[in-house]
PDB file of C-alpha atoms in Angstrom:
ATOM      1  CA  MET A   1      -4.105 -13.431   0.159  1.00  0.00           C
ATOM      2  CA  LEU A   2      -4.343  -9.771   1.126  1.00  0.00           C
ATOM      3  CA  ASN A   3      -6.946  -7.800  -0.829  1.00  0.00           C
ATOM      4  CA  ALA A   4      -5.549  -4.397  -1.734  1.00  0.00           C
ATOM      5  CA  ALA A   5      -6.198  -1.374  -3.916  1.00  0.00           C
ATOM      6  CA  VAL A   6      -3.973   1.234  -5.526  1.00  0.00           C
ATOM      7  CA  ILE A   7      -4.885   4.910  -5.848  1.00  0.00           C
ATOM      8  CA  SER A   8      -2.674   7.012  -8.079  1.00  0.00           C
ATOM      9  CA  PRO A   9      -3.235   9.773 -10.657  1.00  0.00           C
ATOM     10  CA  GLN A  10      -0.608   8.056 -12.829  1.00  0.00           C
ATOM     11  CA  PRO A  11      -2.148   5.330 -15.053  1.00  0.00           C
ATOM     12  CA  MET A  12       1.165   3.507 -15.461  1.00  0.00           C
ATOM     13  CA  THR A  13       1.569   3.200 -11.694  1.00  0.00           C
ATOM     14  CA  ARG A  14      -1.902   1.701 -11.378  1.00  0.00           C
ATOM     15  CA  ILE A  15      -1.343  -0.699 -14.261  1.00  0.00           C
ATOM     16  CA  ALA A  16       2.091  -1.836 -13.072  1.00  0.00           C
ATOM     17  CA  VAL A  17       1.017  -2.521  -9.479  1.00  0.00           C
ATOM     18  CA  GLN A  18      -2.169  -4.318 -10.478  1.00  0.00           C
ATOM     19  CA  ARG A  19      -0.456  -6.419 -13.162  1.00  0.00           C
ATOM     20  CA  GLU A  20       2.380  -7.429 -10.840  1.00  0.00           C
ATOM     21  CA  SER A  21      -0.066  -8.645  -8.221  1.00  0.00           C
ATOM     22  CA  VAL A  22      -1.907 -10.785 -10.756  1.00  0.00           C
ATOM     23  CA  GLU A  23       1.172 -12.232 -12.456  1.00  0.00           C
ATOM     24  CA  HIS A  24       3.064 -12.901  -9.208  1.00  0.00           C
ATOM     25  CA  PRO A  25       0.696 -14.270  -6.545  1.00  0.00           C
ATOM     26  CA  GLU A  26       3.729 -15.251  -4.468  1.00  0.00           C
ATOM     27  CA  HIS A  27       3.740 -11.660  -3.186  1.00  0.00           C
ATOM     28  CA  GLY A  28       0.643 -12.547  -1.191  1.00  0.00           C
ATOM     29  CA  VAL A  29      -1.219  -9.423  -2.335  1.00  0.00           C
ATOM     30  CA  ARG A  30      -4.040  -9.150  -4.857  1.00  0.00           C
ATOM     31  CA  VAL A  31      -4.709  -5.625  -6.120  1.00  0.00           C
ATOM     32  CA  GLY A  32      -8.262  -5.885  -7.362  1.00  0.00           C
ATOM     33  CA  ILE A  33      -9.109  -2.185  -7.580  1.00  0.00           C
ATOM     34  CA  ALA A  34      -7.163   0.643  -9.178  1.00  0.00           C
ATOM     35  CA  ALA A  35      -8.437   4.226  -9.018  1.00  0.00           C
ATOM     36  CA  GLY A  36      -7.174   7.640  -9.982  1.00  0.00           C
ATOM     37  CA  SER A  37      -8.428   9.404  -6.863  1.00  0.00           C
ATOM     38  CA  VAL A  38      -9.829   8.703  -3.411  1.00  0.00           C
ATOM     39  CA  PRO A  39     -13.409   9.759  -4.317  1.00  0.00           C
ATOM     40  CA  GLU A  40     -13.268   7.441  -7.355  1.00  0.00           C
ATOM     41  CA  PHE A  41     -12.134   4.573  -5.137  1.00  0.00           C
ATOM     42  CA  LEU A  42     -14.724   5.209  -2.426  1.00  0.00           C
ATOM     43  CA  ALA A  43     -17.489   5.340  -5.041  1.00  0.00           C
ATOM     44  CA  GLN A  44     -16.807   1.645  -5.696  1.00  0.00           C
ATOM     45  CA  ASN A  45     -17.819   0.745  -2.125  1.00  0.00           C
ATOM     46  CA  ALA A  46     -14.821  -1.579  -1.786  1.00  0.00           C
ATOM     47  CA  SER A  47     -15.378  -2.731   1.781  1.00  0.00           C
ATOM     48  CA  GLU A  48     -13.433  -5.945   1.177  1.00  0.00           C
ATOM     49  CA  VAL A  49     -10.185  -4.051   0.535  1.00  0.00           C
ATOM     50  CA  GLY A  50      -7.849  -4.584   3.486  1.00  0.00           C
ATOM     51  CA  VAL A  51      -5.152  -2.070   2.600  1.00  0.00           C
ATOM     52  CA  VAL A  52      -4.858   0.837   0.169  1.00  0.00           C
ATOM     53  CA  LEU A  53      -1.658   1.942  -1.545  1.00  0.00           C
ATOM     54  CA  LEU A  54      -2.122   5.708  -1.842  1.00  0.00           C
ATOM     55  CA  SER A  55       0.068   7.941  -3.968  1.00  0.00           C
ATOM     56  CA  MET A  56       0.996  11.104  -2.090  1.00  0.00           C
ATOM     57  CA  SER A  57       0.868  13.023  -5.388  1.00  0.00           C
ATOM     58  CA  THR A  58      -2.565  14.141  -6.574  1.00  0.00           C
ATOM     59  CA  LEU A  59      -4.008  15.973  -9.556  1.00  0.00           C
ATOM     60  CA  ASP A  60      -7.440  16.751  -8.133  1.00  0.00           C
ATOM     61  CA  GLY A  61      -6.460  19.399  -5.586  1.00  0.00           C
ATOM     62  CA  ARG A  62      -7.241  17.254  -2.559  1.00  0.00           C
ATOM     63  CA  SER A  63      -4.832  17.408   0.357  1.00  0.00           C
ATOM     64  CA  LEU A  64      -3.015  14.476   1.904  1.00  0.00           C
ATOM     65  CA  VAL A  65      -4.980  14.817   5.130  1.00  0.00           C
ATOM     66  CA  GLN A  66      -8.283  14.769   3.199  1.00  0.00           C
ATOM     67  CA  ASN A  67      -7.339  11.601   1.357  1.00  0.00           C
ATOM     68  CA  ILE A  68      -6.037   9.715   4.372  1.00  0.00           C
ATOM     69  CA  SER A  69      -8.911  10.852   6.596  1.00  0.00           C
ATOM     70  CA  ASP A  70     -11.527   9.745   4.068  1.00  0.00           C
ATOM     71  CA  LEU A  71      -9.917   6.324   3.685  1.00  0.00           C
ATOM     72  CA  THR A  72      -9.415   5.663   7.384  1.00  0.00           C
ATOM     73  CA  ALA A  73     -12.972   6.804   8.077  1.00  0.00           C
ATOM     74  CA  HIS A  74     -14.024   3.810   5.962  1.00  0.00           C
ATOM     75  CA  GLU A  75     -11.657   1.606   8.007  1.00  0.00           C
ATOM     76  CA  HIS A  76      -9.100   1.129   5.239  1.00  0.00           C
ATOM     77  CA  VAL A  77      -5.450   0.684   6.212  1.00  0.00           C
ATOM     78  CA  VAL A  78      -3.424   3.260   4.258  1.00  0.00           C
ATOM     79  CA  VAL A  79       0.124   2.868   2.941  1.00  0.00           C
ATOM     80  CA  VAL A  80       1.465   5.978   1.234  1.00  0.00           C
ATOM     81  CA  LEU A  81       3.564   5.723  -1.907  1.00  0.00           C
ATOM     82  CA  ALA A  82       6.163   8.479  -1.684  1.00  0.00           C
ATOM     83  CA  SER A  83       8.222   9.931  -4.511  1.00  0.00           C
ATOM     84  CA  GLN A  84      11.602  11.555  -3.901  1.00  0.00           C
ATOM     85  CA  ASP A  85       9.866  14.923  -3.510  1.00  0.00           C
ATOM     86  CA  ASP A  86       7.372  13.529  -0.985  1.00  0.00           C
ATOM     87  CA  VAL A  87       9.794  12.157   1.616  1.00  0.00           C
ATOM     88  CA  HIS A  88       9.539  15.249   3.827  1.00  0.00           C
ATOM     89  CA  ARG A  89       5.771  14.638   4.150  1.00  0.00           C
ATOM     90  CA  VAL A  90       5.974  11.020   5.330  1.00  0.00           C
ATOM     91  CA  ARG A  91       5.937  12.005   9.007  1.00  0.00           C
ATOM     92  CA  SER A  92       2.799  14.029   8.385  1.00  0.00           C
ATOM     93  CA  ALA A  93       1.180  11.074   6.630  1.00  0.00           C
ATOM     94  CA  PHE A  94       1.536   9.013   9.805  1.00  0.00           C
ATOM     95  CA  ALA A  95       0.248  11.901  11.899  1.00  0.00           C
ATOM     96  CA  PHE A  96      -2.811  12.023   9.645  1.00  0.00           C
ATOM     97  CA  GLY A  97      -3.477   8.289  10.119  1.00  0.00           C
ATOM     98  CA  ALA A  98      -1.403   6.339   7.592  1.00  0.00           C
ATOM     99  CA  SER A  99      -0.176   2.910   8.699  1.00  0.00           C
ATOM    100  CA  GLY A 100       2.698   2.434   6.260  1.00  0.00           C
ATOM    101  CA  ALA A 101       4.995   4.133   3.766  1.00  0.00           C
ATOM    102  CA  VAL A 102       7.147   2.956   0.875  1.00  0.00           C
ATOM    103  CA  GLY A 103       9.194   4.715  -1.790  1.00  0.00           C
ATOM    104  CA  LYS A 104       7.875   4.923  -5.344  1.00  0.00           C
ATOM    105  CA  CYS A 105      11.220   3.820  -6.812  1.00  0.00           C
ATOM    106  CA  GLU A 106      11.597   0.759  -4.573  1.00  0.00           C
ATOM    107  CA  PRO A 107      11.328  -2.763  -6.022  1.00  0.00           C
ATOM    108  CA  ILE A 108       7.738  -3.902  -6.372  1.00  0.00           C
ATOM    109  CA  ARG A 109       8.349  -6.784  -3.971  1.00  0.00           C
ATOM    110  CA  ASP A 110       9.203  -4.236  -1.273  1.00  0.00           C
ATOM    111  CA  VAL A 111       5.986  -2.362  -2.018  1.00  0.00           C
ATOM    112  CA  PHE A 112       3.927  -5.515  -1.497  1.00  0.00           C
ATOM    113  CA  ARG A 113       5.950  -6.442   1.602  1.00  0.00           C
ATOM    114  CA  THR A 114       5.165  -3.035   3.076  1.00  0.00           C
ATOM    115  CA  LEU A 115       1.455  -3.516   2.355  1.00  0.00           C
ATOM    116  CA  ARG A 116       1.442  -6.853   4.154  1.00  0.00           C
ATOM    117  CA  LEU A 117       3.425  -5.665   7.179  1.00  0.00           C
ATOM    118  CA  ALA A 118       1.478  -2.429   7.563  1.00  0.00           C
ATOM    119  CA  LYS A 119      -1.707  -4.467   7.657  1.00  0.00           C
ATOM    120  CA  GLN A 120      -0.231  -6.937  10.160  1.00  0.00           C
ATOM    121  CA  LEU A 121       1.665  -4.532  12.411  1.00  0.00           C
ATOM    122  CA  GLY A 122      -0.337  -1.345  12.099  1.00  0.00           C
ATOM    123  CA  HIS A 123       2.785   0.752  11.475  1.00  0.00           C
ATOM    124  CA  PHE A 124       5.562  -0.033   9.003  1.00  0.00           C
ATOM    125  CA  VAL A 125       8.003   1.977   6.892  1.00  0.00           C
ATOM    126  CA  SER A 126      10.130   0.290   4.242  1.00  0.00           C
ATOM    127  CA  ASP A 127      13.814   0.082   5.088  1.00  0.00           C
ATOM    128  CA  ARG A 128      14.939   2.471   2.335  1.00  0.00           C
ATOM    129  CA  LEU A 129      12.323   5.073   3.118  1.00  0.00           C
ATOM    130  CA  GLN A 130      13.026   4.820   6.831  1.00  0.00           C
ATOM    131  CA  GLU A 131      16.649   5.769   6.164  1.00  0.00           C
ATOM    132  CA  ALA A 132      15.572   8.731   4.031  1.00  0.00           C
ATOM    133  CA  VAL A 133      13.140   9.966   6.701  1.00  0.00           C
ATOM    134  CA  ALA A 134      15.788   9.576   9.410  1.00  0.00           C
ATOM    135  CA  ASP A 135      18.061  11.910   7.442  1.00  0.00           C
ATOM    136  CA  LEU A 136      15.469  14.681   7.451  1.00  0.00           C
ATOM    137  CA  PRO A 137      16.000  17.637   9.805  1.00  0.00           C
ATOM    138  CA  ALA A 138      14.027  17.790  13.022  1.00  0.00           C
ATOM    139  CA  GLN A 139      10.451  18.996  12.819  1.00  0.00           C
ATOM    140  CA  ALA A 140      10.206  22.748  12.406  1.00  0.00           C
ATOM    141  CA  PRO A 141       8.553  24.639  15.257  1.00  0.00           C
ATOM    142  CA  ALA A 142       5.442  26.690  14.574  1.00  0.00           C
ATOM    143  CA  LYS A 143       6.282  30.394  14.780  1.00  0.00           C
ATOM    144  CA  LEU A 144       3.840  31.441  17.486  1.00  0.00           C
ATOM    145  CA  SER A 145       3.585  34.973  18.834  1.00  0.00           C
ATOM    146  CA  ALA A 146       3.961  35.677  22.547  1.00  0.00           C
ATOM    147  CA  ARG A 147       0.177  36.054  22.916  1.00  0.00           C
ATOM    148  CA  GLU A 148      -0.456  32.823  21.000  1.00  0.00           C
ATOM    149  CA  ARG A 149       1.916  30.995  23.314  1.00  0.00           C
ATOM    150  CA  GLU A 150       0.026  32.413  26.320  1.00  0.00           C
ATOM    151  CA  VAL A 151      -3.308  31.265  24.914  1.00  0.00           C
ATOM    152  CA  LEU A 152      -1.928  27.842  24.029  1.00  0.00           C
ATOM    153  CA  THR A 153      -0.389  27.377  27.484  1.00  0.00           C
ATOM    154  CA  LEU A 154      -3.646  28.114  29.289  1.00  0.00           C
ATOM    155  CA  TYR A 155      -5.794  26.172  26.833  1.00  0.00           C
ATOM    156  CA  VAL A 156      -3.791  22.940  26.952  1.00  0.00           C
ATOM    157  CA  ASP A 157      -3.534  23.291  30.735  1.00  0.00           C
ATOM    158  CA  GLY A 158      -7.246  22.465  30.835  1.00  0.00           C
ATOM    159  CA  LEU A 159      -9.038  25.802  30.563  1.00  0.00           C
ATOM    160  CA  GLN A 160     -11.908  26.319  28.142  1.00  0.00           C
ATOM    161  CA  GLU A 161     -11.974  29.226  25.677  1.00  0.00           C
ATOM    162  CA  GLN A 162     -14.168  31.332  27.977  1.00  0.00           C
ATOM    163  CA  GLU A 163     -11.854  30.722  30.941  1.00  0.00           C
ATOM    164  CA  VAL A 164      -8.775  31.617  28.892  1.00  0.00           C
ATOM    165  CA  ALA A 165     -10.489  34.841  27.857  1.00  0.00           C
ATOM    166  CA  LEU A 166     -11.258  35.748  31.468  1.00  0.00           C
ATOM    167  CA  ARG A 167      -7.711  34.983  32.584  1.00  0.00           C
ATOM    168  CA  LEU A 168      -6.175  37.134  29.842  1.00  0.00           C
ATOM    169  CA  GLU A 169      -8.937  39.775  29.943  1.00  0.00           C
ATOM    170  CA  ILE A 170      -9.719  39.455  26.252  1.00  0.00           C
ATOM    171  CA  ALA A 171     -12.839  38.487  24.300  1.00  0.00           C
ATOM    172  CA  GLU A 172     -13.703  34.815  23.888  1.00  0.00           C
ATOM    173  CA  SER A 173     -13.869  35.368  20.122  1.00  0.00           C
ATOM    174  CA  THR A 174     -10.263  36.596  20.272  1.00  0.00           C
ATOM    175  CA  VAL A 175      -9.206  33.397  22.004  1.00  0.00           C
ATOM    176  CA  GLU A 176     -10.984  31.352  19.328  1.00  0.00           C
ATOM    177  CA  GLU A 177      -9.188  33.315  16.607  1.00  0.00           C
ATOM    178  CA  HIS A 178      -5.819  32.780  18.320  1.00  0.00           C
ATOM    179  CA  LEU A 179      -6.479  29.018  18.454  1.00  0.00           C
ATOM    180  CA  LYS A 180      -7.395  28.976  14.756  1.00  0.00           C
ATOM    181  CA  ARG A 181      -4.146  30.770  13.901  1.00  0.00           C
ATOM    182  CA  ILE A 182      -2.145  28.404  16.114  1.00  0.00           C
ATOM    183  CA  ARG A 183      -3.634  25.386  14.332  1.00  0.00           C
ATOM    184  CA  ARG A 184      -2.942  26.954  10.930  1.00  0.00           C
ATOM    185  CA  LYS A 185       0.680  27.626  11.867  1.00  0.00           C
ATOM    186  CA  TYR A 186       1.173  24.007  12.935  1.00  0.00           C
ATOM    187  CA  ALA A 187      -0.472  22.833   9.724  1.00  0.00           C
ATOM    188  CA  LEU A 188       1.955  24.969   7.700  1.00  0.00           C
ATOM    189  CA  VAL A 189       4.909  23.060   9.165  1.00  0.00           C
ATOM    190  CA  GLU A 190       3.014  19.779   8.624  1.00  0.00           C
ATOM    191  CA  ARG A 191       2.482  19.081  12.322  1.00  0.00           C
ATOM    192  CA  PRO A 192      -1.300  18.769  12.583  1.00  0.00           C
ATOM    193  CA  ALA A 193      -2.969  19.968  15.771  1.00  0.00           C
ATOM    194  CA  ARG A 194      -6.663  19.426  15.126  1.00  0.00           C
ATOM    195  CA  THR A 195      -7.620  18.339  18.658  1.00  0.00           C
ATOM    196  CA  LYS A 196      -6.818  19.661  22.119  1.00  0.00           C
ATOM    197  CA  LEU A 197      -4.657  16.585  22.789  1.00  0.00           C
ATOM    198  CA  GLU A 198      -2.644  17.227  19.622  1.00  0.00           C
ATOM    199  CA  LEU A 199      -2.173  20.866  20.675  1.00  0.00           C
ATOM    200  CA  TYR A 200      -0.970  19.605  24.055  1.00  0.00           C
ATOM    201  CA  LYS A 201       1.595  17.367  22.348  1.00  0.00           C
ATOM    202  CA  ARG A 202       2.823  20.180  20.082  1.00  0.00           C
ATOM    203  CA  ALA A 203       3.213  22.518  23.069  1.00  0.00           C
ATOM    204  CA  ILE A 204       5.415  19.929  24.806  1.00  0.00           C
ATOM    205  CA  GLU A 205       7.424  19.217  21.645  1.00  0.00           C
ATOM    206  CA  ASP A 206       8.168  22.934  21.219  1.00  0.00           C
ATOM    207  CA  GLY A 207       9.047  23.471  24.865  1.00  0.00           C
ATOM    208  CA  ILE A 208       6.084  25.743  25.525  1.00  0.00           C
ATOM    209  CA  ILE A 209       4.994  23.619  28.498  1.00  0.00           C
ATOM    210  CA  PRO A 210       6.899  20.939  30.395  1.00  0.00           C
ATOM    211  CA  PRO A 211       5.904  17.301  29.824  1.00  0.00           C
ATOM    212  CA  VAL A 212       3.623  15.906  32.498  1.00  0.00           C
ATOM    213  CA  LEU A 213       1.771  13.083  30.741  1.00  0.00           C
ATOM    214  CA  PRO A 214       3.190  10.526  28.285  1.00  0.00           C
ATOM    215  CA  LEU A 215       3.050  11.608  24.656  1.00  0.00           C
ATOM    216  CA  ALA A 216       1.887   8.170  23.469  1.00  0.00           C
TER     217      ALA A 216
END
């Protein structure tokens, strides 16, 4: 039996998922903890929880990346529960560290199936949600200026901030500010670029530099 938890600001969602798991053990999932927010869940010190069903909608002002990062930092497998309005953010959820995704309007048996398979496989999207995500347009490029593209090219090519500054004959603080703006612009189009490796991947995806290493 897979020990799971549900985190949702909607009481009825929490009640329905928890009740279904208790009344129908044939799903192979037992939802022992239900919380309205990630901090509330983490306060319970639920180390035995193998997978967390996380609503992508929140009422506490926390971002999706905050919620997923906090859960994965405690070694919880995260499956996001996406409403119709959340489908466009599913790709970002996986980029932030989620292991699974399922639609909020899908049958409850499919929700539990996704929890089990995400835990087993490390990456699973329900069939219905996968179709919806596949229909989304390609990822939007970040609108970088010519100077930002120059800085990004040199930085992901292996130079440090000081070396980029020397090459472009600008202050190191200016390079740091350009990198901050670049990261913000990628965040705005929900393509996180927190690390240098992620910036390298985004530069290849947007055709700023040619691919040299595998993107995996």
